[in-house]
Tab-separated table of C-alpha atoms in Angstrom:
chain	number	residue	atom	x	y	z
A	1	UNK	CA	-46.531	56.722	-144.174
A	2	UNK	CA	-46.206	60.191	-142.652
A	3	UNK	CA	-47.932	63.093	-144.399
A	4	UNK	CA	-49.624	60.721	-146.860
A	5	UNK	CA	-52.810	62.799	-146.896
A	6	UNK	CA	-50.853	65.975	-147.661
A	7	UNK	CA	-48.910	64.250	-150.445
A	8	UNK	CA	-52.115	62.822	-151.905
A	9	UNK	CA	-53.743	66.271	-151.823
A	10	UNK	CA	-50.741	67.769	-153.666
A	11	UNK	CA	-50.932	65.002	-156.283
A	12	UNK	CA	-54.617	65.729	-156.882
A	13	UNK	CA	-53.859	69.456	-157.245
A	14	UNK	CA	-51.150	68.576	-159.762
A	15	UNK	CA	-53.618	66.421	-161.686
A	16	UNK	CA	-56.144	69.271	-161.702
A	17	UNK	CA	-53.523	71.744	-162.929
A	18	UNK	CA	-52.352	69.629	-165.856
A	19	UNK	CA	-55.911	68.864	-166.937
A	20	UNK	CA	-57.569	72.261	-166.541
A	21	UNK	CA	-54.735	74.680	-167.386
A	22	UNK	CA	-55.770	76.519	-170.592
A	23	UNK	CA	-58.283	73.732	-171.243
A	24	UNK	CA	-60.353	75.769	-173.697
A	25	UNK	CA	-57.355	76.790	-175.809
A	26	UNK	CA	-55.046	73.769	-175.706
A	27	UNK	CA	-55.295	71.706	-177.869
A	28	UNK	CA	-55.970	74.519	-180.353
A	29	UNK	CA	-58.938	73.528	-182.455
A	30	UNK	CA	-61.841	71.174	-181.920
A	31	UNK	CA	-62.069	67.774	-183.536
A	32	UNK	CA	-65.118	66.109	-185.077
A	33	UNK	CA	-65.309	63.396	-182.394
A	34	UNK	CA	-65.560	66.089	-179.725
A	35	UNK	CA	-68.260	67.958	-181.634
A	36	UNK	CA	-70.250	64.743	-182.041
A	37	UNK	CA	-70.194	64.026	-178.300
A	38	UNK	CA	-71.222	67.597	-177.501
A	39	UNK	CA	-74.037	67.682	-180.064
A	40	UNK	CA	-75.546	64.386	-178.950
A	41	UNK	CA	-75.336	65.320	-175.266
A	42	UNK	CA	-76.972	68.664	-176.044
A	43	UNK	CA	-79.681	66.917	-178.062
A	44	UNK	CA	-80.369	64.496	-175.188
A	45	UNK	CA	-80.569	67.470	-172.817
A	46	UNK	CA	-83.020	69.406	-174.983
A	47	UNK	CA	-85.115	66.677	-176.614
A	48	UNK	CA	-84.387	63.362	-174.893
A	49	UNK	CA	-83.199	62.004	-178.241
A	50	UNK	CA	-79.989	61.894	-180.262
A	51	UNK	CA	-79.321	64.111	-183.281
A	52	UNK	CA	-81.244	61.630	-185.465
A	53	UNK	CA	-84.320	61.763	-183.238
A	54	UNK	CA	-83.885	58.376	-181.547
A	55	UNK	CA	-84.966	58.611	-177.883
A	56	UNK	CA	-82.277	57.761	-175.300
A	57	UNK	CA	-80.265	55.381	-177.494
A	58	UNK	CA	-77.564	53.035	-176.238
A	59	UNK	CA	-75.328	53.730	-179.233
A	60	UNK	CA	-75.256	57.111	-180.971
A	61	UNK	CA	-74.986	57.374	-184.739
A	62	UNK	CA	-72.470	59.998	-185.793
A	63	UNK	CA	-70.676	60.685	-189.096
A	64	UNK	CA	-70.958	57.121	-190.347
A	65	UNK	CA	-69.968	55.653	-187.005
A	66	UNK	CA	-71.643	54.652	-183.747
A	67	UNK	CA	-70.409	56.048	-180.442
A	68	UNK	CA	-70.596	54.431	-177.032
A	69	UNK	CA	-72.987	56.097	-174.592
A	70	UNK	CA	-71.071	56.711	-171.342
A	71	UNK	CA	-69.167	59.828	-172.395
A	72	UNK	CA	-72.229	61.348	-174.052
A	73	UNK	CA	-74.570	60.826	-171.094
A	74	UNK	CA	-71.815	61.979	-168.717
A	75	UNK	CA	-71.642	65.235	-170.679
A	76	UNK	CA	-75.338	66.067	-170.314
A	77	UNK	CA	-75.225	67.615	-166.786
A	78	UNK	CA	-72.017	69.538	-167.557
A	79	UNK	CA	-73.496	71.005	-170.756
A	80	UNK	CA	-76.664	71.846	-168.827
A	81	UNK	CA	-74.451	73.779	-166.404
A	82	UNK	CA	-71.872	75.373	-168.733
A	83	UNK	CA	-73.787	75.411	-172.008
A	84	UNK	CA	-72.717	73.868	-175.303
A	85	UNK	CA	-69.153	74.902	-176.135
A	86	UNK	CA	-65.669	73.468	-176.518
A	87	UNK	CA	-64.827	73.972	-172.860
A	88	UNK	CA	-67.876	72.119	-171.523
A	89	UNK	CA	-67.178	69.083	-173.738
A	90	UNK	CA	-63.552	68.935	-172.600
A	91	UNK	CA	-64.484	69.687	-168.987
A	92	UNK	CA	-66.048	66.214	-168.737
A	93	UNK	CA	-62.799	64.582	-169.865
A	94	UNK	CA	-60.788	66.614	-167.367
A	95	UNK	CA	-63.104	65.485	-164.557
A	96	UNK	CA	-62.687	61.852	-165.605
A	97	UNK	CA	-58.920	62.391	-165.756
A	98	UNK	CA	-58.685	63.748	-162.213
A	99	UNK	CA	-61.070	61.062	-160.943
A	100	UNK	CA	-58.834	58.364	-162.475
A	101	UNK	CA	-55.834	59.744	-160.563
A	102	UNK	CA	-57.802	59.519	-157.317
A	103	UNK	CA	-59.075	56.042	-158.165
A	104	UNK	CA	-55.669	54.604	-159.083
A	105	UNK	CA	-54.388	55.749	-155.688
A	106	UNK	CA	-56.961	53.542	-153.988
A	107	UNK	CA	-56.225	50.696	-156.407
A	108	UNK	CA	-52.484	50.945	-155.703
A	109	UNK	CA	-53.103	51.001	-151.949
A	110	UNK	CA	-55.380	47.985	-152.245
A	111	UNK	CA	-52.861	45.802	-154.073
A	112	UNK	CA	-49.521	47.076	-152.779
A	113	UNK	CA	-49.849	49.550	-149.946
A	114	UNK	CA	-49.818	53.316	-149.580
A	115	UNK	CA	-46.449	53.964	-151.241
A	116	UNK	CA	-47.476	52.126	-154.394
A	117	UNK	CA	-50.788	53.984	-154.317
A	118	UNK	CA	-49.133	57.400	-154.030
A	119	UNK	CA	-46.567	56.697	-156.733
A	120	UNK	CA	-49.239	55.297	-159.064
A	121	UNK	CA	-51.383	58.394	-158.555
A	122	UNK	CA	-48.430	60.738	-159.046
A	123	UNK	CA	-47.312	59.020	-162.243
A	124	UNK	CA	-50.830	59.117	-163.661
A	125	UNK	CA	-51.235	62.769	-162.626
A	126	UNK	CA	-48.221	63.784	-164.736
A	127	UNK	CA	-48.538	61.122	-167.467
A	128	UNK	CA	-48.255	62.749	-170.936
A	129	UNK	CA	-50.398	59.920	-172.313
A	130	UNK	CA	-53.197	60.428	-169.806
A	131	UNK	CA	-52.955	64.227	-169.562
A	132	UNK	CA	-53.556	64.748	-173.287
A	133	UNK	CA	-56.631	62.531	-173.410
A	134	UNK	CA	-57.930	64.194	-170.235
A	135	UNK	CA	-57.939	67.494	-172.141
A	136	UNK	CA	-59.982	66.461	-175.194
A	137	UNK	CA	-63.498	65.163	-175.682
A	138	UNK	CA	-62.611	61.572	-176.562
A	139	UNK	CA	-64.553	58.552	-175.308
A	140	UNK	CA	-61.504	56.616	-174.162
A	141	UNK	CA	-60.838	58.724	-171.053
A	142	UNK	CA	-64.075	57.537	-169.442
A	143	UNK	CA	-63.099	53.917	-170.083
A	144	UNK	CA	-59.797	54.372	-168.208
A	145	UNK	CA	-61.590	55.635	-165.101
A	146	UNK	CA	-64.278	52.963	-165.095
A	147	UNK	CA	-61.755	50.180	-165.684
A	148	UNK	CA	-59.675	51.335	-162.694
A	149	UNK	CA	-62.911	51.596	-160.697
A	150	UNK	CA	-63.881	48.035	-161.629
A	151	UNK	CA	-60.421	46.633	-160.868
A	152	UNK	CA	-60.318	48.310	-157.459
A	153	UNK	CA	-63.602	46.845	-156.300
A	154	UNK	CA	-62.815	43.479	-157.880
A	155	UNK	CA	-59.672	43.267	-155.746
A	156	UNK	CA	-61.729	44.231	-152.696
A	157	UNK	CA	-64.269	41.510	-153.478
A	158	UNK	CA	-61.597	38.850	-152.848
A	159	UNK	CA	-61.946	39.714	-149.154
A	160	UNK	CA	-65.640	40.605	-149.156
A	161	UNK	CA	-67.783	39.406	-152.058
A	162	UNK	CA	-70.318	42.208	-151.531
A	163	UNK	CA	-67.912	44.576	-153.330
A	164	UNK	CA	-68.343	42.522	-156.505
A	165	UNK	CA	-71.548	44.391	-157.329
A	166	UNK	CA	-69.618	47.662	-157.645
A	167	UNK	CA	-66.857	45.937	-159.615
A	168	UNK	CA	-69.471	44.601	-162.015
A	169	UNK	CA	-70.981	48.080	-162.428
A	170	UNK	CA	-67.520	49.444	-163.202
A	171	UNK	CA	-66.854	46.794	-165.842
A	172	UNK	CA	-70.273	47.294	-167.458
A	173	UNK	CA	-69.694	51.043	-167.685
A	174	UNK	CA	-66.228	50.313	-169.094
A	175	UNK	CA	-67.874	48.135	-171.750
A	176	UNK	CA	-70.140	51.008	-172.785
A	177	UNK	CA	-67.354	53.613	-172.740
A	178	UNK	CA	-65.098	52.821	-175.691
A	179	UNK	CA	-65.057	50.259	-178.485
A	180	UNK	CA	-61.444	49.034	-178.138
A	181	UNK	CA	-61.749	48.452	-174.390
A	182	UNK	CA	-64.230	45.619	-174.983
A	183	UNK	CA	-61.394	43.349	-176.128
A	184	UNK	CA	-59.615	43.749	-172.788
A	185	UNK	CA	-62.746	42.946	-170.805
A	186	UNK	CA	-62.900	39.598	-172.578
A	187	UNK	CA	-59.290	38.765	-171.649
A	188	UNK	CA	-58.943	40.194	-168.116
A	189	UNK	CA	-60.852	37.326	-166.405
A	190	UNK	CA	-58.326	34.894	-167.908
A	191	UNK	CA	-55.474	37.015	-166.540
A	192	UNK	CA	-57.048	36.936	-163.082
A	193	UNK	CA	-57.407	33.162	-163.328
A	194	UNK	CA	-53.689	32.891	-164.155
A	195	UNK	CA	-52.478	35.370	-161.534
A	196	UNK	CA	-54.957	34.906	-158.665
A	197	UNK	CA	-56.450	31.420	-159.192
A	198	UNK	CA	-57.128	30.636	-155.524
A	199	UNK	CA	-58.896	33.935	-154.787
A	200	UNK	CA	-60.884	33.848	-158.028
A	201	UNK	CA	-62.016	30.240	-157.614
A	202	UNK	CA	-62.970	30.926	-153.979
A	203	UNK	CA	-65.026	33.891	-155.148
A	204	UNK	CA	-66.722	31.812	-157.833
A	205	UNK	CA	-67.901	29.282	-155.242
A	206	UNK	CA	-70.424	31.812	-153.937
A	207	UNK	CA	-73.834	31.668	-155.607
A	208	UNK	CA	-74.247	35.417	-155.109
A	209	UNK	CA	-71.351	36.042	-157.520
A	210	UNK	CA	-72.985	33.912	-160.196
A	211	UNK	CA	-76.307	35.663	-159.639
A	212	UNK	CA	-74.783	39.134	-159.923
A	213	UNK	CA	-72.797	38.089	-162.992
A	214	UNK	CA	-75.896	36.655	-164.660
A	215	UNK	CA	-77.830	39.858	-163.976
A	216	UNK	CA	-74.960	41.965	-165.324
A	217	UNK	CA	-74.647	39.907	-168.509
A	218	UNK	CA	-78.426	40.010	-168.968
A	219	UNK	CA	-78.435	43.803	-168.677
A	220	UNK	CA	-75.667	44.107	-171.276
A	221	UNK	CA	-77.397	41.702	-173.686
A	222	UNK	CA	-80.739	43.491	-173.349
A	223	UNK	CA	-79.096	46.848	-174.053
A	224	UNK	CA	-77.054	45.731	-177.061
A	225	UNK	CA	-79.487	43.159	-178.548
A	226	UNK	CA	-81.121	45.513	-181.089
A	227	UNK	CA	-77.670	46.660	-182.198
A	228	UNK	CA	-76.487	43.070	-182.594
A	229	UNK	CA	-79.429	42.326	-184.875
A	230	UNK	CA	-78.823	45.244	-187.244
A	231	UNK	CA	-75.012	45.004	-187.175
A	232	UNK	CA	-74.481	48.362	-185.490
A	233	UNK	CA	-72.572	46.817	-182.596
A	234	UNK	CA	-69.775	45.627	-184.924
A	235	UNK	CA	-69.688	48.644	-187.222
A	236	UNK	CA	-66.825	50.476	-185.505
A	237	UNK	CA	-64.644	47.372	-185.538
A	238	UNK	CA	-65.416	46.814	-189.231
A	239	UNK	CA	-64.304	50.379	-189.966
A	240	UNK	CA	-60.922	50.198	-188.240
A	241	UNK	CA	-59.924	46.533	-188.690
A	242	UNK	CA	-56.986	45.904	-190.990
A	243	UNK	CA	-58.175	44.536	-194.325
A	244	UNK	CA	-54.766	43.052	-195.232
A	245	UNK	CA	-54.503	40.998	-192.034
A	246	UNK	CA	-51.395	38.858	-191.697
A	247	UNK	CA	-49.313	37.553	-188.820
A	248	UNK	CA	-46.207	39.528	-189.770
A	249	UNK	CA	-47.981	42.900	-189.616
A	250	UNK	CA	-49.718	42.043	-186.358
A	251	UNK	CA	-46.384	40.988	-184.854
A	252	UNK	CA	-44.718	44.198	-186.040
A	253	UNK	CA	-47.551	46.270	-184.604
A	254	UNK	CA	-47.208	44.454	-181.277
A	255	UNK	CA	-43.457	45.113	-181.162
A	256	UNK	CA	-43.961	48.776	-182.082
A	257	UNK	CA	-46.132	49.288	-179.000
A	258	UNK	CA	-43.078	48.508	-176.866
A	259	UNK	CA	-40.703	50.602	-178.954
A	260	UNK	CA	-38.670	53.131	-176.903
A	261	UNK	CA	-39.403	55.640	-179.681
A	262	UNK	CA	-43.143	55.311	-179.017
A	263	UNK	CA	-43.018	54.940	-175.244
A	264	UNK	CA	-40.239	57.302	-174.187
A	265	UNK	CA	-39.069	59.492	-177.052
A	266	UNK	CA	-41.679	60.630	-179.587
A	267	UNK	CA	-45.015	59.082	-178.709
A	268	UNK	CA	-47.752	58.383	-181.251
A	269	UNK	CA	-47.732	61.602	-183.302
A	270	UNK	CA	-44.023	61.624	-184.188
A	271	UNK	CA	-43.659	57.873	-184.636
A	272	UNK	CA	-42.264	56.990	-188.104
A	273	UNK	CA	-44.965	56.807	-190.829
A	274	UNK	CA	-47.597	58.454	-188.613
A	275	UNK	CA	-49.358	61.471	-190.141
A	276	UNK	CA	-52.027	62.203	-187.513
A	277	UNK	CA	-50.771	64.769	-184.993
A	278	UNK	CA	-53.615	64.577	-182.466
A	279	UNK	CA	-52.692	61.573	-180.380
A	280	UNK	CA	-49.613	62.620	-178.438
A	281	UNK	CA	-47.776	65.738	-177.321
A	282	UNK	CA	-44.766	66.648	-179.443
A	283	UNK	CA	-41.355	66.484	-177.825
A	284	UNK	CA	-42.203	63.807	-175.256
A	285	UNK	CA	-43.059	60.118	-175.290
A	286	UNK	CA	-46.151	58.461	-173.887
A	287	UNK	CA	-44.065	57.820	-170.748
A	288	UNK	CA	-41.106	59.644	-169.196
A	289	UNK	CA	-37.544	58.462	-169.709
A	290	UNK	CA	-37.075	58.317	-165.932
A	291	UNK	CA	-39.775	55.628	-165.816
A	292	UNK	CA	-37.739	53.229	-167.964
A	293	UNK	CA	-35.304	51.851	-165.333
A	294	UNK	CA	-38.031	51.595	-162.697
A	295	UNK	CA	-40.354	49.910	-165.180
A	296	UNK	CA	-37.667	47.333	-165.995
A	297	UNK	CA	-36.946	46.819	-162.284
A	298	UNK	CA	-40.647	46.418	-161.549
A	299	UNK	CA	-41.056	43.831	-164.311
A	300	UNK	CA	-38.001	41.890	-163.100
A	301	UNK	CA	-39.062	41.865	-159.448
A	302	UNK	CA	-42.644	40.859	-160.228
A	303	UNK	CA	-41.358	38.053	-162.456
A	304	UNK	CA	-38.909	36.582	-159.959
A	305	UNK	CA	-39.959	37.632	-156.468
A	306	UNK	CA	-42.730	35.420	-155.143
A	307	UNK	CA	-43.969	38.000	-152.617
A	308	UNK	CA	-44.699	40.476	-155.440
A	309	UNK	CA	-45.926	37.998	-158.021
A	310	UNK	CA	-49.194	37.321	-156.210
A	311	UNK	CA	-50.327	40.956	-156.184
A	312	UNK	CA	-48.823	42.196	-159.435
A	313	UNK	CA	-48.689	39.283	-161.881
A	314	UNK	CA	-52.088	40.371	-163.171
A	315	UNK	CA	-50.727	43.838	-164.047
A	316	UNK	CA	-47.614	42.378	-165.645
A	317	UNK	CA	-49.867	40.163	-167.766
A	318	UNK	CA	-52.027	43.205	-168.525
A	319	UNK	CA	-48.906	45.048	-169.687
A	320	UNK	CA	-47.989	42.186	-172.012
A	321	UNK	CA	-51.402	42.213	-173.739
A	322	UNK	CA	-51.931	45.994	-173.697
A	323	UNK	CA	-51.419	46.383	-177.499
A	324	UNK	CA	-54.455	44.127	-178.045
A	325	UNK	CA	-56.819	47.033	-178.751
A	326	UNK	CA	-54.639	48.351	-181.554
A	327	UNK	CA	-52.602	45.612	-183.235
A	328	UNK	CA	-55.424	44.477	-185.557
A	329	UNK	CA	-55.936	47.978	-186.967
A	330	UNK	CA	-52.579	49.666	-187.659
A	331	UNK	CA	-48.881	48.796	-187.820
A	332	UNK	CA	-48.090	52.181	-186.254
A	333	UNK	CA	-48.807	52.024	-182.485
A	334	UNK	CA	-52.029	53.784	-181.507
A	335	UNK	CA	-52.102	55.665	-178.208
A	336	UNK	CA	-55.889	55.843	-178.423
A	337	UNK	CA	-56.916	52.235	-179.033
A	338	UNK	CA	-54.167	50.900	-176.746
A	339	UNK	CA	-54.888	53.473	-174.021
A	340	UNK	CA	-55.765	50.769	-171.484
A	341	UNK	CA	-52.000	50.293	-171.190
A	342	UNK	CA	-51.834	53.535	-169.233
A	343	UNK	CA	-52.904	51.583	-166.135
A	344	UNK	CA	-50.281	48.788	-165.918
A	345	UNK	CA	-47.446	51.089	-167.007
A	346	UNK	CA	-48.025	53.420	-164.052
A	347	UNK	CA	-48.612	50.657	-161.495
A	348	UNK	CA	-45.542	48.609	-162.460
A	349	UNK	CA	-43.365	51.740	-162.518
A	350	UNK	CA	-44.694	52.576	-159.045
A	351	UNK	CA	-43.697	49.097	-157.855
A	352	UNK	CA	-40.221	49.585	-159.321
A	353	UNK	CA	-39.743	52.947	-157.579
A	354	UNK	CA	-41.048	51.669	-154.241
A	355	UNK	CA	-38.882	48.551	-154.308
A	356	UNK	CA	-35.829	50.503	-155.490
A	357	UNK	CA	-35.890	52.653	-152.374
A	358	UNK	CA	-36.612	49.594	-150.214
A	359	UNK	CA	-33.470	47.881	-151.556
A	360	UNK	CA	-31.216	50.698	-150.317
A	361	UNK	CA	-30.256	49.963	-146.708
A	362	UNK	CA	-27.677	52.669	-146.062
A	363	UNK	CA	-29.359	55.890	-144.955
A	364	UNK	CA	-26.906	58.253	-146.668
A	365	UNK	CA	-27.326	56.422	-149.969
A	366	UNK	CA	-31.099	56.471	-149.551
A	367	UNK	CA	-31.108	60.249	-149.071
A	368	UNK	CA	-28.864	60.698	-152.118
A	369	UNK	CA	-31.066	58.415	-154.228
A	370	UNK	CA	-34.213	60.263	-153.198
A	371	UNK	CA	-32.692	63.652	-154.038
A	372	UNK	CA	-31.516	62.428	-157.442
A	373	UNK	CA	-34.896	60.893	-158.292
A	374	UNK	CA	-36.730	64.052	-157.204
A	375	UNK	CA	-34.454	66.255	-159.330
A	376	UNK	CA	-34.850	64.051	-162.415
A	377	UNK	CA	-38.625	63.919	-161.967
A	378	UNK	CA	-38.922	67.684	-161.452
A	379	UNK	CA	-36.877	68.490	-164.567
A	380	UNK	CA	-38.867	65.918	-166.571
A	381	UNK	CA	-42.181	67.421	-165.489
A	382	UNK	CA	-40.978	70.959	-166.277
A	383	UNK	CA	-39.925	69.783	-169.748
A	384	UNK	CA	-43.346	68.199	-170.209
A	385	UNK	CA	-45.116	71.377	-169.100
A	386	UNK	CA	-43.365	73.419	-171.789
A	387	UNK	CA	-44.064	70.711	-174.372
A	388	UNK	CA	-47.742	70.899	-173.397
A	389	UNK	CA	-47.701	74.702	-173.521
A	390	UNK	CA	-46.206	74.645	-177.044
A	391	UNK	CA	-48.473	71.843	-178.266
A	392	UNK	CA	-50.841	74.207	-180.178
A	393	UNK	CA	-47.922	75.369	-182.337
A	394	UNK	CA	-47.480	71.865	-183.761
A	395	UNK	CA	-50.897	70.248	-183.711
A	396	UNK	CA	-53.529	72.727	-184.907
A	397	UNK	CA	-53.587	72.016	-188.661
A	398	UNK	CA	-55.636	69.512	-190.654
A	399	UNK	CA	-53.667	66.528	-189.352
A	400	UNK	CA	-54.034	67.829	-185.821
A	401	UNK	CA	-57.046	69.436	-184.174
A	402	UNK	CA	-58.303	71.256	-187.297
A	403	UNK	CA	-58.160	74.762	-185.914
A	404	UNK	CA	-60.262	77.575	-187.319
A	405	UNK	CA	-63.857	76.376	-187.672
A	406	UNK	CA	-65.239	78.614	-184.929
A	407	UNK	CA	-63.438	81.635	-186.413
A	408	UNK	CA	-64.887	80.906	-189.853
A	409	UNK	CA	-68.453	80.546	-188.585
A	410	UNK	CA	-68.102	83.686	-186.447
A	411	UNK	CA	-66.899	85.664	-189.470
A	412	UNK	CA	-69.650	84.222	-191.663
A	413	UNK	CA	-72.256	85.158	-189.070
A	414	UNK	CA	-71.065	88.773	-189.118
A	415	UNK	CA	-71.499	88.824	-192.935
A	416	UNK	CA	-74.591	86.624	-193.216
A	417	UNK	CA	-76.943	89.423	-194.278
A	418	UNK	CA	-74.682	90.337	-197.217
A	419	UNK	CA	-74.621	86.919	-198.918
A	420	UNK	CA	-76.922	84.267	-200.334
A	421	UNK	CA	-74.517	81.423	-199.529
A	422	UNK	CA	-71.718	81.076	-196.996
A	423	UNK	CA	-69.757	77.957	-197.916
A	424	UNK	CA	-67.008	76.344	-195.852
A	425	UNK	CA	-64.507	73.858	-197.234
A	426	UNK	CA	-65.349	70.169	-197.108
A	427	UNK	CA	-61.686	69.472	-196.313
A	428	UNK	CA	-62.316	68.778	-192.658
A	429	UNK	CA	-62.685	65.397	-191.023
A	430	UNK	CA	-66.507	65.084	-191.216
A	431	UNK	CA	-66.900	68.849	-191.388
A	432	UNK	CA	-70.702	68.633	-191.354
A	433	UNK	CA	-70.540	67.652	-187.683
A	434	UNK	CA	-68.395	70.702	-186.894
A	435	UNK	CA	-70.810	72.885	-188.865
A	436	UNK	CA	-73.763	71.549	-186.875
A	437	UNK	CA	-71.909	72.117	-183.601
A	438	UNK	CA	-70.934	75.713	-184.285
A	439	UNK	CA	-74.182	76.585	-186.046
A	440	UNK	CA	-76.005	75.457	-182.908
A	441	UNK	CA	-73.876	77.847	-180.842
A	442	UNK	CA	-73.605	80.769	-183.270
A	443	UNK	CA	-76.834	80.188	-185.255
A	444	UNK	CA	-75.531	80.764	-188.759
A	445	UNK	CA	-78.532	79.694	-190.865
A	446	UNK	CA	-76.966	80.281	-194.282
A	447	UNK	CA	-73.704	78.510	-193.483
A	448	UNK	CA	-73.156	75.232	-195.320
A	449	UNK	CA	-70.406	72.807	-196.281
A	450	UNK	CA	-68.953	73.293	-199.750
A	451	UNK	CA	-69.659	70.690	-202.435
A	452	UNK	CA	-66.962	68.259	-203.485
A	453	UNK	CA	-65.711	69.222	-206.024
A	454	UNK	CA	-66.201	72.932	-205.507
A	455	UNK	CA	-69.201	74.545	-207.225
A	456	UNK	CA	-69.482	78.290	-207.783
A	457	UNK	CA	-72.751	79.964	-208.816
A	458	UNK	CA	-71.973	83.397	-210.248
A	459	UNK	CA	-75.668	84.316	-210.177
A	460	UNK	CA	-75.658	84.200	-206.381
A	461	UNK	CA	-73.756	86.281	-203.859
A	462	UNK	CA	-71.391	83.720	-202.345
A	463	UNK	CA	-68.512	83.746	-199.868
A	464	UNK	CA	-66.176	80.806	-199.354
A	465	UNK	CA	-63.812	79.616	-196.638
A	466	UNK	CA	-61.239	77.484	-198.427
A	467	UNK	CA	-57.975	75.642	-198.001
A	468	UNK	CA	-55.054	75.764	-200.408
A	469	UNK	CA	-56.207	72.597	-202.221
A	470	UNK	CA	-59.631	74.186	-202.784
A	471	UNK	CA	-57.988	77.161	-204.493
A	472	UNK	CA	-56.061	74.862	-206.831
A	473	UNK	CA	-59.220	72.920	-207.613
A	474	UNK	CA	-61.147	76.134	-208.331
A	475	UNK	CA	-58.441	77.359	-210.731
A	476	UNK	CA	-58.826	74.179	-212.779
A	477	UNK	CA	-62.642	74.165	-212.790
A	478	UNK	CA	-63.194	77.912	-213.127
A	479	UNK	CA	-60.146	79.377	-214.925
A	480	UNK	CA	-61.931	82.685	-215.584
A	481	UNK	CA	-62.504	83.325	-211.875
A	482	UNK	CA	-60.033	84.723	-209.368
A	483	UNK	CA	-60.219	84.353	-205.594
A	484	UNK	CA	-60.393	87.692	-203.783
A	485	UNK	CA	-59.264	87.275	-200.156
A	486	UNK	CA	-61.293	89.137	-197.523
A	487	UNK	CA	-59.966	87.439	-194.368
A	488	UNK	CA	-57.466	84.801	-193.304
A	489	UNK	CA	-57.573	82.333	-190.430
A	490	UNK	CA	-54.109	81.821	-188.975
A	491	UNK	CA	-52.844	78.832	-187.025
A	492	UNK	CA	-51.209	79.498	-183.630
A	493	UNK	CA	-47.816	79.152	-185.365
A	494	UNK	CA	-48.670	82.031	-187.723
A	495	UNK	CA	-49.292	80.011	-190.899
A	496	UNK	CA	-52.464	80.591	-192.911
A	497	UNK	CA	-54.933	77.724	-192.547
A	498	UNK	CA	-58.096	79.124	-194.148
A	499	UNK	CA	-58.688	81.816	-196.758
A	500	UNK	CA	-62.090	83.551	-196.696
A	501	UNK	CA	-63.244	85.450	-199.750
A	502	UNK	CA	-65.124	85.592	-203.050
A	503	UNK	CA	-64.541	84.163	-206.508
A	504	UNK	CA	-64.736	87.034	-208.990
A	505	UNK	CA	-64.180	87.257	-212.761
A	506	UNK	CA	-60.751	88.399	-213.887
A	507	UNK	CA	-60.850	92.092	-214.694
A	508	UNK	CA	-59.768	93.037	-218.212
A	509	UNK	CA	-56.862	95.491	-218.442
């Protein structure tokens, strides 16, 4: 393909733009999961131990949960370079996001040629689903990269088994990247056996493959063995699994993951009955509408055309089981736990686009089709850019990225000498982790999380940062006290999120 290198370079620049543009300010706010990753990476950097003092752990305890290690250890060199702050934590995700775009190009080329590789990379570069998670400090973004990495070298190992070592490394790092991804790793070998039985069985005839696999499994078992004994390994699954498990709800959850409302129209955050606003960008779906016809065409051609089935049946099967990471936890589709689906959606759409143009024989029609597709794609990407730009206006509150903690701690620090206690509302998702993060940066020694329910000591000089519900609670518990506002923290949309002030006795007239 002519100018392929130039096109690839432009795609990478596009991926960089969408992942680094206003990275420190969008999303507006900083979530607990991000703070936990940053704190543990910083602790490893400074002490060689996690925040609980455990030296170089495999799993990191954090706010009643245990986090996988890959994202945390990946963050250590970046935090050493940029310091501990919101930008450095998200910088790691952005790097993984761009690297995944580059890697899926090579994967697409390996299984379907350069055109499929370029289209796969382009679609991932502009993917609303992937762009958002490349801009926040969530573990899942590392798992997407390492899974693509593992798949690429696994495909290469069909021709030269020496590549299997790198594939195995990729899958092991995927395993230690994100809890939900582990389910897919258990199923993917079966999908390869169904889709590429001859190549897989030929590969398995080599003793070197069995040796490398045995070593890989041994490494994983050695690393997780202590956590299997004490139950830590299963703790995250126990937290998110659905307690009222039944076939009907699982089936409904599975269907919802293929809903046009979720995929093309509203995404995760605006899906009916969803309250959390962090997991997708408002105004767009997880995929673009223009992908729909090409996705359908790709599925149809892979299903019925023998020449495509060999290379792509695995990814069609992957697409079918992509809700696996989420269906046992929520009825509402989860863009986070089902994020592995990002991979087959882009690849199958790329196949559909490539084959669509190949089906058009008449040159004039081909030119017209290309122009129309380019125009639709350009307008779709422009629409997405403005949706991304406006994202802070709709996702900064409690149900979004919980904006305002840095501003509160900064204000408290400026007033620290004037007060005995500086108390911040407990109405944050694991606010103690955010307090530890910002206190490490700003060094506010008197700052602390407010008790639940609120407690006011009139014998001490106290200042509070509260939400509206805290004010209502205080009125009921302390009817003789009135809140005197000294400062307000405003969301990007102009609404008040936090009130900062003192509780004072009502003055008699």
